[in-house]
Short mmCIF file of C-alpha atoms in Angstrom, two decimals:
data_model
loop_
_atom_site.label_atom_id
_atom_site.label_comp_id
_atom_site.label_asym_id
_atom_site.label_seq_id
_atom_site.Cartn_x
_atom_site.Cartn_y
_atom_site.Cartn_z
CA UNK B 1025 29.40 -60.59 -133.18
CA UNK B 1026 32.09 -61.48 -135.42
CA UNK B 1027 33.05 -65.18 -135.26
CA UNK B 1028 37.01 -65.39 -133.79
CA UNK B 1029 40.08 -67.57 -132.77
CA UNK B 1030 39.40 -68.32 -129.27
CA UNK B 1031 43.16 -66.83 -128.07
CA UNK B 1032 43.01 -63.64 -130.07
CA UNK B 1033 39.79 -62.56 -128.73
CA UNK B 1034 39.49 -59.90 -125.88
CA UNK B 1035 38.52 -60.80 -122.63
CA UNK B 1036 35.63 -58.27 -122.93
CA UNK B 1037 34.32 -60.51 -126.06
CA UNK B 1038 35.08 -63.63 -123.81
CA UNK B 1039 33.12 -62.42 -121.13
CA UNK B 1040 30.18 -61.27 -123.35
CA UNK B 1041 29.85 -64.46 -124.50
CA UNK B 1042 30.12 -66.22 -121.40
CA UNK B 1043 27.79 -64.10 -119.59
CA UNK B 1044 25.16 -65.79 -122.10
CA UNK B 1045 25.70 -68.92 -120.53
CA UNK B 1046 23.69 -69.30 -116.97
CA UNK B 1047 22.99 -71.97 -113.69
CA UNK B 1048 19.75 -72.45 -112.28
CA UNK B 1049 19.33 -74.73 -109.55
CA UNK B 1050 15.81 -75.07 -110.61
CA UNK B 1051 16.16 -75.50 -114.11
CA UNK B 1052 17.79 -78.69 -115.44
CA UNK B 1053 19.38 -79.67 -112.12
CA UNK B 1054 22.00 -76.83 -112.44
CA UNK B 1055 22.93 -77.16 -115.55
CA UNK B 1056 24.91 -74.40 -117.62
CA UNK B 1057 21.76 -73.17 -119.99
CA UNK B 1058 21.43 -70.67 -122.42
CA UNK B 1059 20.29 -67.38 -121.14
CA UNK B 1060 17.74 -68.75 -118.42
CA UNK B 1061 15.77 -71.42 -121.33
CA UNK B 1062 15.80 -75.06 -120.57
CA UNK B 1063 17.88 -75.44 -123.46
CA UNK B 1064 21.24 -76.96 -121.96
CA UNK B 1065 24.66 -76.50 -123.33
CA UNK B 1066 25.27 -79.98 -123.58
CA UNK B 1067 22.65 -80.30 -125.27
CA UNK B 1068 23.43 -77.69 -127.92
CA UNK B 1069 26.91 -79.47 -127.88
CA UNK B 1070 25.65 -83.08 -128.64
CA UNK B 1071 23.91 -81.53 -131.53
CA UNK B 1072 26.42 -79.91 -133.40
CA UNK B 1073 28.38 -83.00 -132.53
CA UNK B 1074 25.83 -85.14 -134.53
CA UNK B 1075 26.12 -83.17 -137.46
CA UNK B 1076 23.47 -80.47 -137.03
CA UNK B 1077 24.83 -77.12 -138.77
CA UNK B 1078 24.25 -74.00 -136.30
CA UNK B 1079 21.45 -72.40 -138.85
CA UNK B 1080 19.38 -76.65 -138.62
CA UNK B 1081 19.93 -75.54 -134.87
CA UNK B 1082 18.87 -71.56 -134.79
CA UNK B 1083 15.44 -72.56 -136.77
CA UNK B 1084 14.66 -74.78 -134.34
CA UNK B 1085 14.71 -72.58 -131.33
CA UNK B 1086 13.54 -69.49 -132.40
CA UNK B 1087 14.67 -67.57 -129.39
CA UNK B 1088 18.24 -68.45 -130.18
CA UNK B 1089 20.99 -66.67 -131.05
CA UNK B 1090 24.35 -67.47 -133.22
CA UNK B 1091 25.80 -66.12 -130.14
CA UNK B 1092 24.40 -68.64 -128.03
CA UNK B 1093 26.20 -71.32 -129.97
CA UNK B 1094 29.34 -69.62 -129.64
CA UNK B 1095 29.10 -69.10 -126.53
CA UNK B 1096 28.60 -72.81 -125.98
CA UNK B 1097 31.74 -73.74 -127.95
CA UNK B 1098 33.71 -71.56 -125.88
CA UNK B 1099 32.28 -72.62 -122.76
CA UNK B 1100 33.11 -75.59 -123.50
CA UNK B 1101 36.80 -75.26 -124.57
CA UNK B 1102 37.33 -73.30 -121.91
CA UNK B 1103 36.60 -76.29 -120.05
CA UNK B 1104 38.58 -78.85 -121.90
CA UNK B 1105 41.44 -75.90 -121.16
CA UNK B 1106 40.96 -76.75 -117.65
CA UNK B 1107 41.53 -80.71 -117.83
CA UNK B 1108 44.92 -81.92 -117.78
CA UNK B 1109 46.02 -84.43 -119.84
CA UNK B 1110 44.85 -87.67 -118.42
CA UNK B 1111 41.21 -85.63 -117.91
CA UNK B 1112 41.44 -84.28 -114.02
CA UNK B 1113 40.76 -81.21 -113.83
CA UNK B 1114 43.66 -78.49 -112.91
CA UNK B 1115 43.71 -76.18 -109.80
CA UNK B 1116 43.73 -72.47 -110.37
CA UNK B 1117 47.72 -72.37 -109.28
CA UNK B 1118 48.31 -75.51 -111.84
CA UNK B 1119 46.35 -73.12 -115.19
CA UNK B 1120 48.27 -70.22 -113.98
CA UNK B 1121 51.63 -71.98 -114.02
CA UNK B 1122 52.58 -71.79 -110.13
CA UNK B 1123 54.44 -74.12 -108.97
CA UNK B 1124 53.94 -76.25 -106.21
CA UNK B 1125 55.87 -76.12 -102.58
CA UNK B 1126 55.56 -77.92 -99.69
#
């Protein structure tokens, strides 16, 4: 897959990459993973955030994928996306610009 701006790809793209990133209860206390390894997002986050280039990363798992790495990074700004700006997170209504009534 060709690497692209977050907002200009298609939500078939988005989802493909997404669907890359999984929950077990049973594997690092619910965690989102990488396809079903012990290999937590965070993880892959904290090491690209240290510096590690995605190819120092890829030889050191050899069952991962470039794809996998996106699919972190969007993950994760899809996540940011939902914080608002002091860092709560926003309701479904609040991302979809409905307003509140009482």
């Amino acid at each position: 897959m060709r690497a692209a701006k977050i907002d200009t790809m298609t939500e078939t793209d988005r989802n493909a990459l997404l669907s890359r990133i999984t929950r077990d209860p049973d594997k690092l206390c619910g965690k989102p993973i990488i396809r079903g390894h012990r290999l937590a997002v965070e993880h892959v986050l904290g090491m690209l955030a240290a510096g590690d280039t995605p190819e120092t990363i890829l030889d050191g798992y050899a069952w991962l994928e470039l794809e996998d790495i996106q699919a972190c990074l969007l993950f994760a700004a899809e996540r940011v996306g939902d914080l608002d700006p002091a860092g709560a997170r926003r309701s479904n209504r609040e991302r979809a610009g409905v307003e509140h009534s009482l």
